[in-house]
Coordinates of C-alpha atoms and ligand atoms in Angstrom, one line a residue:
X1 CA 72.7 53.0 42.2
X2 CA 73.3 49.3 43.1
X3 CA 71.6 47.0 45.6
X4 CA 74.1 45.4 47.8
X5 CA 73.5 41.5 48.5
X6 CA 74.5 41.2 52.2
X7 CA 73.6 37.6 52.4
X8 CA 72.2 35.1 49.8
X9 CA 69.1 36.4 48.3
X10 CA 69.0 39.6 51.1
X11 CA 69.8 42.8 49.8
X12 CA 70.5 46.2 51.1
X13 CA 68.3 48.6 49.1
X14 CA 68.6 51.8 51.5
X15 CA 69.8 55.2 50.8
X16 CA 73.0 57.1 52.1
X17 CA 72.1 60.7 53.2
X18 CA 75.4 62.9 53.4
X19 CA 73.7 66.1 54.3
X20 CA 71.3 65.7 57.0
X21 CA 72.7 67.5 60.1
X22 CA 70.0 67.5 62.6
X23 CA 67.8 65.1 63.9
X24 CA 65.3 66.5 66.4
X25 CA 68.2 68.4 68.0
X26 CA 70.9 65.5 67.7
X27 CA 73.4 66.9 65.5
X28 CA 74.6 64.4 62.9
X29 CA 77.5 66.5 61.9
X30 CA 79.8 65.8 60.2
X31 CA 78.7 62.4 59.3
X32 CA 75.0 62.5 58.1
X33 CA 73.4 59.1 58.2
X34 CA 72.2 56.0 56.5
X35 CA 68.7 54.8 56.0
X36 CA 68.8 51.1 55.7
X37 CA 66.0 48.9 54.0
X38 CA 66.3 45.4 53.1
X39 CA 64.8 43.0 50.7
X40 CA 64.7 39.5 51.2
X41 CA 63.8 37.3 48.2
X42 CA 62.0 34.1 48.7
X43 CA 58.8 32.5 47.7
X44 CA 57.3 35.6 49.4
X45 CA 59.6 38.7 48.7
X46 CA 59.7 40.8 51.6
X47 CA 60.7 44.4 52.1
X48 CA 61.9 45.5 55.5
X49 CA 61.3 49.3 56.3
X50 CA 61.8 52.1 53.6
X51 CA 63.8 55.4 53.8
X52 CA 63.2 59.2 54.3
X53 CA 60.7 60.5 51.9
X54 CA 63.4 62.7 50.0
X55 CA 65.4 59.5 49.4
X56 CA 62.4 57.6 47.9
X57 CA 64.1 57.6 44.4
X58 CA 67.3 56.3 45.6
X59 CA 65.6 53.7 47.2
X60 CA 63.3 52.7 44.1
X61 CA 66.3 52.5 42.0
X62 CA 68.1 50.2 44.2
X63 CA 65.1 47.9 44.7
X64 CA 64.3 47.8 41.1
X65 CA 67.9 46.6 40.5
X66 CA 67.1 43.5 42.8
X67 CA 63.4 42.8 41.7
X68 CA 60.8 44.2 39.9
X69 CA 58.7 46.4 42.1
X70 CA 55.5 44.6 41.7
X71 CA 57.1 41.4 42.8
X72 CA 57.4 42.7 46.2
X73 CA 54.7 40.6 48.3
X74 CA 55.1 42.0 51.8
X75 CA 56.5 44.9 53.7
X76 CA 57.6 44.8 57.1
X77 CA 57.4 48.1 59.0
X78 CA 59.6 47.8 62.1
X79 CA 59.3 51.5 63.0
X80 CA 57.0 54.0 61.5
X81 CA 59.2 57.1 62.3
X82 CA 59.3 59.0 59.0
X83 CA 63.1 58.5 58.3
X84 CA 62.2 54.8 58.0
X85 CA 58.6 55.2 56.8
X86 CA 58.9 58.2 54.7
X87 CA 58.9 56.4 51.4
X88 CA 56.1 53.9 52.7
X89 CA 53.1 55.4 50.8
X90 CA 55.0 55.7 47.4
X91 CA 56.4 52.0 47.9
X92 CA 52.8 50.7 48.5
X93 CA 51.4 52.5 45.5
X94 CA 54.1 51.0 43.5
X95 CA 54.4 47.4 44.8
X96 CA 50.8 47.0 45.7
X97 CA 51.8 44.5 48.4
X98 CA 49.8 41.5 49.6
X99 CA 50.4 42.4 53.3
X100 CA 51.9 45.1 55.4
X101 CA 53.0 43.7 58.8
X102 CA 53.8 46.0 61.9
X103 CA 53.3 45.9 65.6
X104 CA 49.9 47.0 67.0
X105 CA 51.1 50.3 68.2
X106 CA 52.8 50.6 64.4
X107 CA 49.1 50.3 63.2
X108 CA 48.2 53.2 65.1
X109 CA 51.3 55.3 64.0
X110 CA 50.6 54.2 60.6
X111 CA 46.9 55.5 60.6
X112 CA 48.3 58.8 61.9
X113 CA 50.5 59.5 59.4
X114 CA 49.0 58.1 56.0
X115 CA 45.7 57.7 54.5
X116 CA 46.0 53.8 54.7
X117 CA 42.4 52.7 55.3
X118 CA 42.6 50.4 52.3
X119 CA 46.1 49.2 52.9
X120 CA 46.4 45.4 53.7
X121 CA 47.7 45.9 57.3
X122 CA 48.1 43.1 59.6
X123 CA 49.4 43.4 63.1
X124 CA 51.8 41.2 64.7
X125 CA 53.3 40.7 68.1
X126 CA 56.1 39.1 70.0
X127 CA 56.3 35.4 69.5
X128 CA 54.4 35.4 66.1
X129 CA 56.4 34.3 63.0
X130 CA 55.7 34.2 59.3
X131 CA 56.6 31.6 56.7
X132 CA 57.8 33.2 53.4
X133 CA 59.0 30.1 51.7
X134 CA 62.4 28.8 52.9
X135 CA 62.6 31.3 55.6
X136 CA 60.6 32.5 58.8
X137 CA 60.5 35.7 60.0
X138 CA 60.3 35.9 64.0
X139 CA 58.7 39.4 65.3
X140 CA 59.9 40.9 68.7
X141 CA 58.3 44.1 70.1
X142 CA 60.8 46.5 71.6
X143 CA 58.1 49.0 72.6
X144 CA 59.6 52.2 73.7
X145 CA 63.1 51.1 72.2
X146 CA 62.7 53.9 70.9
X147 CA 59.0 54.5 70.1
X148 CA 55.8 52.7 71.3
X149 CA 55.6 51.0 67.7
X150 CA 59.2 49.6 67.6
X151 CA 59.7 46.1 66.8
X152 CA 62.6 44.1 65.5
X153 CA 62.5 41.0 62.8
X154 CA 64.7 37.9 63.4
X155 CA 65.4 35.4 60.5
X156 CA 66.5 32.1 62.1
X157 CA 67.6 30.3 58.8
X158 CA 69.8 33.3 57.9
X159 CA 70.6 34.1 61.6
X160 CA 70.0 37.6 60.7
X161 CA 68.5 40.3 63.1
X162 CA 67.0 43.4 61.4
X163 CA 66.8 45.6 64.5
X164 CA 65.6 49.0 63.1
X165 CA 66.9 51.9 65.2
X166 CA 68.4 49.8 67.9
X167 CA 72.2 49.1 67.4
X168 CA 72.4 51.8 64.5
X169 CA 75.0 54.7 64.2
X170 CA 74.7 57.7 62.1
X171 CA 77.4 57.1 59.6
X172 CA 77.1 58.2 55.9
X173 CA 79.5 56.0 53.7
X174 CA 79.7 54.1 50.6
X175 CA 80.8 51.0 52.8
X176 CA 78.1 49.1 54.0
X177 CA 79.9 46.8 57.1
X178 CA 81.0 47.8 60.4
X179 CA 84.4 45.9 60.1
X180 CA 85.4 48.1 57.2
X181 CA 86.1 51.2 59.4
X182 CA 88.1 51.4 62.6
X183 CA 86.9 50.3 65.9
X184 CA 87.5 53.9 67.5
X185 CA 85.5 55.5 64.7
X186 CA 82.7 53.1 65.1
X187 CA 82.4 53.0 68.8
X188 CA 82.4 56.8 68.8
X189 CA 79.3 56.7 66.3
X190 CA 77.7 54.2 68.3
X191 CA 78.1 56.1 71.9
X192 CA 77.1 59.3 69.9
X193 CA 74.0 57.5 68.7
X194 CA 73.1 55.9 72.0
X195 CA 73.6 59.0 74.1
X196 CA 71.6 61.1 71.8
X197 CA 68.7 58.8 71.2
X198 CA 68.7 55.5 73.3
X199 CA 69.9 56.7 76.5
X200 CA 66.3 57.3 78.0
X201 CA 65.3 53.7 77.1
X202 CA 68.2 52.0 78.7
X203 CA 65.8 49.9 80.9
X204 CA 64.2 48.6 77.4
X205 CA 67.5 48.1 76.2
X206 CA 68.4 45.7 79.2
X207 CA 64.8 43.9 78.5
X208 CA 65.7 43.5 74.8
X209 CA 69.2 42.1 75.2
X210 CA 67.7 39.4 77.6
X211 CA 64.9 38.8 75.1
X212 CA 67.0 38.5 72.4
X213 CA 69.9 36.8 74.3
X214 CA 68.7 33.3 73.2
X215 CA 68.9 33.9 69.4
X216 CA 71.8 33.0 67.5
X217 CA 72.9 36.1 65.5
X218 CA 75.6 35.9 62.9
X219 CA 74.5 39.1 61.2
X220 CA 72.8 42.1 62.9
X221 CA 71.5 44.7 60.3
X222 CA 70.3 48.2 61.7
X223 CA 68.3 50.7 60.0
X224 CA 70.8 53.3 60.3
X225 CA 74.6 53.1 59.5
X226 CA 76.8 50.0 59.0
X227 CA 75.9 46.4 59.4
X228 CA 77.6 44.1 61.7
X229 CA 78.2 40.9 59.3
X230 CA 80.4 38.5 61.7
X231 CA 80.4 37.1 65.2
X232 CA 83.0 39.7 66.2
X233 CA 80.8 42.7 65.2
X234 CA 77.8 41.3 66.6
X235 CA 79.4 40.6 69.8
X236 CA 81.1 44.1 69.9
X237 CA 77.7 45.8 69.4
X238 CA 75.8 43.8 71.9
X239 CA 78.6 44.1 74.5
X240 CA 78.6 48.0 73.9
X241 CA 74.7 48.2 74.6
X242 CA 74.9 46.3 77.7
X243 CA 77.7 48.7 79.0
X244 CA 76.1 51.9 77.7
X245 CA 72.7 50.7 79.2
X246 CA 74.2 49.9 82.5
X247 CA 75.7 53.5 82.9
X248 CA 78.5 52.2 85.3
X249 CA 80.3 55.3 86.6
X250 CA 83.5 56.1 84.8
X251 CA 86.5 57.9 86.3
X252 CA 86.3 61.1 84.0
X253 CA 84.6 64.2 84.4
X254 CA 82.9 66.6 81.7
X255 CA 83.1 70.4 82.3
X256 CA 80.6 72.4 80.4
X257 CA 80.4 76.1 80.6
X258 CA 79.5 79.3 78.7
X259 CA 80.9 82.6 79.5
X260 CA 80.5 86.4 78.6
X261 CA 83.8 87.9 79.3
X262 CA 85.9 84.8 80.4
X263 CA 85.3 84.7 84.1
X264 CA 83.4 81.7 84.2
X265 CA 85.8 80.2 81.7
X266 CA 88.4 80.8 84.3
X267 CA 86.5 79.0 87.1
X268 CA 85.9 76.2 84.6
X269 CA 89.7 75.7 84.3
X270 CA 90.3 76.0 88.0
X271 CA 87.9 73.2 88.5
X272 CA 89.4 70.8 85.8
X273 CA 92.8 71.6 88.0
X274 CA 90.9 70.4 91.1
X275 CA 89.9 67.2 89.3
X276 CA 93.5 66.7 88.0
X277 CA 94.9 66.9 91.6
X278 CA 92.8 64.1 92.5
X279 CA 93.6 62.0 89.6
X280 CA 90.4 62.3 87.5
X281 CA 91.0 63.2 83.9
X282 CA 88.4 65.9 82.5
X283 CA 87.3 67.2 79.1
X284 CA 86.4 71.1 79.2
X285 CA 83.8 72.0 76.7
X286 CA 82.9 75.5 75.9
X287 CA 79.1 75.6 74.9
X288 CA 80.1 78.4 72.3
X289 CA 82.1 75.6 70.3
X290 CA 80.5 72.3 71.0
X291 CA 77.0 71.5 70.1
X292 CA 74.9 69.8 73.0
X293 CA 74.7 66.7 70.9
X294 CA 78.7 66.4 71.1
X295 CA 78.2 67.2 74.9
X296 CA 76.1 64.3 75.4
X297 CA 78.3 62.0 73.2
X298 CA 81.3 63.0 75.7
X299 CA 79.0 62.2 78.7
X300 CA 79.1 58.5 77.5
X301 CA 82.8 58.4 79.0
X302 CA 82.1 60.8 82.2
X303 CA 81.0 60.0 85.5
X304 CA 80.5 63.5 86.5
X305 CA 79.4 67.0 85.4
X306 CA 80.4 70.2 86.1
X307 CA 78.4 73.2 84.8
X308 CA 79.2 76.8 84.8
X309 CA 77.3 80.0 83.6
X310 CA 77.4 83.4 84.4
X311 CA 74.0 84.9 85.7
X312 CA 72.1 86.4 82.7
X313 CA 68.8 88.1 82.7
X314 CA 68.5 86.4 86.3
X315 CA 69.0 83.1 84.8
X316 CA 71.8 81.4 82.7
X317 CA 73.1 81.9 79.4
X318 CA 71.0 80.5 76.7
X319 CA 73.3 77.8 75.5
X320 CA 73.5 76.2 78.7
X321 CA 69.7 76.4 79.3
X322 CA 69.5 74.3 75.9
X323 CA 72.1 71.8 76.9
X324 CA 70.8 71.1 80.2
X325 CA 67.3 70.8 78.8
X326 CA 68.5 68.4 76.3
X327 CA 70.7 66.6 78.8
X328 CA 67.9 66.0 81.4
X329 CA 65.4 64.9 78.7
X330 CA 68.0 62.0 78.1
X331 CA 67.8 61.0 81.4
X332 CA 71.6 60.1 82.4
X333 CA 72.0 58.3 85.7
X334 CA 74.6 57.4 88.2
X335 CA 76.4 60.8 87.8
X336 CA 78.3 63.2 90.4
X337 CA 77.5 66.9 89.8
X338 CA 78.9 70.5 90.5
X339 CA 77.9 74.0 89.7
X340 CA 79.8 77.5 89.4
X341 CA 79.4 80.8 87.7
X342 CA 80.3 84.5 88.0
X343 CA 77.8 87.3 88.0
X344 CA 77.5 91.1 88.3
X345 CA 74.8 91.9 90.6
X346 CA 71.8 89.5 91.2
X347 CA 73.6 86.0 90.8
X348 CA 71.0 83.4 90.5
X349 CA 72.9 81.5 87.8
X350 CA 75.1 79.0 89.7
X351 CA 72.1 78.0 92.1
X352 CA 69.8 77.2 89.2
X353 CA 72.6 75.0 87.6
X354 CA 73.2 73.3 91.0
X355 CA 69.3 72.6 91.3
X356 CA 69.1 71.5 87.6
X357 CA 71.7 69.1 88.0
X358 CA 70.3 67.9 91.3
X359 CA 66.9 67.4 89.5
X360 CA 68.5 64.8 87.2
X361 CA 69.4 62.8 90.1
X362 CA 73.1 63.6 90.4
X363 CA 75.0 63.4 93.7
X364 CA 76.1 67.2 94.4
X365 CA 78.6 66.7 97.1
X366 CA 79.3 70.3 97.9
X367 CA 77.6 73.7 97.3
X368 CA 77.8 75.6 94.3
X369 CA 80.5 78.4 93.7
X370 CA 79.6 81.9 92.6
X371 CA 82.1 84.8 92.3
X372 CA 81.3 88.4 91.8
X373 CA 82.9 89.9 88.7
X374 CA 86.4 88.4 87.8
X375 CA 87.4 85.6 89.8
X376 CA 90.5 86.3 92.0
X377 CA 92.8 83.8 93.8
X378 CA 90.3 83.1 96.5
X379 CA 87.3 82.2 94.4
X380 CA 89.5 80.3 91.7
X381 CA 90.8 78.3 94.8
X382 CA 87.3 77.5 95.8
X383 CA 86.6 76.3 92.2
X384 CA 89.8 73.9 92.4
X385 CA 88.1 72.5 95.6
X386 CA 85.0 72.0 94.0
X387 CA 86.7 70.1 91.4
X388 CA 88.4 67.9 93.9
X389 CA 85.4 67.2 95.8
X390 CA 83.5 66.1 92.9
X391 CA 86.5 64.1 91.5
X392 CA 86.8 62.5 95.0
X393 CA 83.0 61.6 95.1
X394 CA 83.5 60.3 91.6
X395 CA 86.5 58.2 92.6
X396 CA 84.4 56.7 95.6
X397 CA 81.8 55.4 93.3
X398 CA 84.2 54.0 91.0
X399 CA 86.3 52.3 93.5
X400 CA 83.0 51.4 95.5
Ligands
FEO1 FE1 65.6 55.9 62.7 FE2 63.1 56.3 65.3 O1 64.0 56.6 63.6

């Protein structure tokens, strides 16, 4: 296993995890991910972050190719979640660093995770910098982007931002740079990561973009996925984040549904025809065939959500409940909504869906549609009208 020199005396010493598929509910299928860690060789040799515990051996192997382990002087922990700090205890034991730097909140995380009372930990905060010889490291706390302890490190002499989770993507690959894959593939991975991890912290993203806006960044190195190594790539990701954080309405609708005997499925397609009638493209996603994190990725391109479920045990089907729970936690903004579903006897499901979407702050332009047993011409017409009404409300937002 080789370390990769990404700039003079700056080395990628992370690990590629082709097999991980679940990151607390976020499906990384089919890609896996990369845990990036970086070594800067200078008068003081500095290691930025580590990797998930099961990849400790990979990281130690790469690090040892670049530098004898005992010559690591400092470790900077930009974030203490265990996909980046899982190897920390082993690294500390082997390298015996002179100092370990993290944010004040990072100290608390570290104390919660590790038996670290005798570690040489030093808290840093925004505005502080550290000289390591021919270089300086400037620290910026990015609290709640996406944990309280999160921070980023900027090396002005190299015009390099080491950004931890922010700006990352779950891509597992033997290539290291964003310009080595297609922009479409990259954007999909960026949107998936943003909508499954970063979305609730969009206000913090806007604040961070302002705080970092004055920096001259030629290379942006996140802790997941590919590195942005030139101005074009850096502009691409900064612009993508600005757009994603804004959540400006997009003229496209997402229809999610689950169905027992195809009745609610028919209603979903009738709603799609209503959207089509008013010129709003849509994507229909069955929750039997689409994971909730892929639904969230699709939501990155959609300004409306229509949700359909039959009534099941006086509620909705479990896949729909799971998807809406996940979606609500990720706090999408500026959406239009609609609800529908079939039922046999009690019929609570569509009303619950309507209220669920409304509780996310969605504009609900018309009441929910429900139909008993199999939908006939009349109820499919109501679903068509539901699609039209949601499409028109969305179009008004997009054109307004
Ligand atoms: Fe990639 Fe918050 O850990």
